[in-house]
DNA sequence: CTGAGAATTTGATTTTTATCAAGGTAGGGT
DNA sequence: ACCCTACCTTGATAAAAATCAAATTCTCAG
């Protein structure tokens, strides 16, 4: 059952807590381009991607800049907005037809009040996401345009298939032209 | 009292939980250059900087690359190592004489087992650090060398005073020479 | 106070990447 | 199938930053 995939690899959660959490989940069958969050609005949901993929992006100076890609088995939300309850600068959209589960901010807080297990699971997930972000940041400090692309190919090959050159280029901090040249010389 | 500064701005913690936590803290008076963590070793402590400052860096290809600066009132540890219990790639050292408090990994976990309050506080701190890291990452995507320097000056002016040009340059992802030229043209 | 070594600045040159400008290609809608 | 529009590639040039190489300034141990 897919919903329980959320808990894979995560330490012992009581059946009670698990069922409470699952009870709050809403299933969403999203087409390609479905907006999970919109810039300017407060992010009200934490999403889990059961199938599919998504990207988060900013619009600035009329440019669309991708800041992250999320794949199956990952959680995604506009973190800053979700946590601070202030309007989001970022928009999140699916890259393909996707199956999502979402829980609202209020219900998530309710879960934390009721079940320490769930707060712990969330804390551990947050830790993992934190160190993933740290690694991404550090790796980008050490690498050239070509190396960044090769690393992406190795670590998240699925993105190369799903996302457009423009999305990948802005994510890797280079122009579309540079990415195109990098790809042609592999 | 300085120790309680740790809890500033953080939601309700019971006296009991607070006292348990404080009971585990060790005070450390560190000279400039004191190593909080060493590359190659497992990070065993979460540090709180009561006074002073620190920097985290990696050595790669014989180059010393600063990945973050931490100031008074902030927590710092080699997150990846602390969380995964595997050897750290990063070293953390004080930039000046500093007053630190530290809690061991084991005792922190003990606190979480005993007091849900503390796990919540930790979770909220982690959220704040996560979004700070996200912001840092996003901002670096939009800015030139000069703009990155100006932003650092504005947001963390203390670092400009305390850290060397080499530390600042690698943190801002530019060479020492580029930083020197940027500074001369302000 | 002094000198050696380290850190920083300045200058010349090269490399990398962005920008500007055409062309080419692929896929969806009629 | 065919056009239209988006997207992608390629080429020429410009800009930004890195690298290499001195020269200068700072620091602190003796």
XYZ file of C-alpha atoms (C1' of nucleotides) in Angstrom, chain C:
30
model
C 62.171 47.488 17.349
C 63.041 44.565 13.553
C 62.856 41.214 10.002
C 60.805 36.965 8.082
C 56.749 35.045 6.656
C 51.982 35.511 5.854
C 48.223 37.965 4.048
C 46.556 41.275 0.924
C 46.526 44.181 -3.093
C 47.469 45.241 -7.838
C 48.464 44.208 -12.683
C 48.535 41.345 -17.013
C 46.654 37.499 -19.205
C 43.731 33.434 -19.911
C 39.738 30.806 -19.133
C 35.039 30.310 -18.366
C 30.572 31.561 -18.941
C 27.006 34.995 -20.416
C 24.978 37.503 -23.977
C 23.372 38.369 -28.509
C 21.896 36.467 -32.798
C 20.426 33.169 -36.080
C 18.967 28.560 -37.449
C 17.141 24.128 -36.712
C 13.929 20.596 -34.603
C 10.109 18.495 -32.409
C 5.497 18.100 -30.986
C 0.569 19.595 -30.385
C -3.703 21.334 -32.539
C -6.428 21.896 -36.520
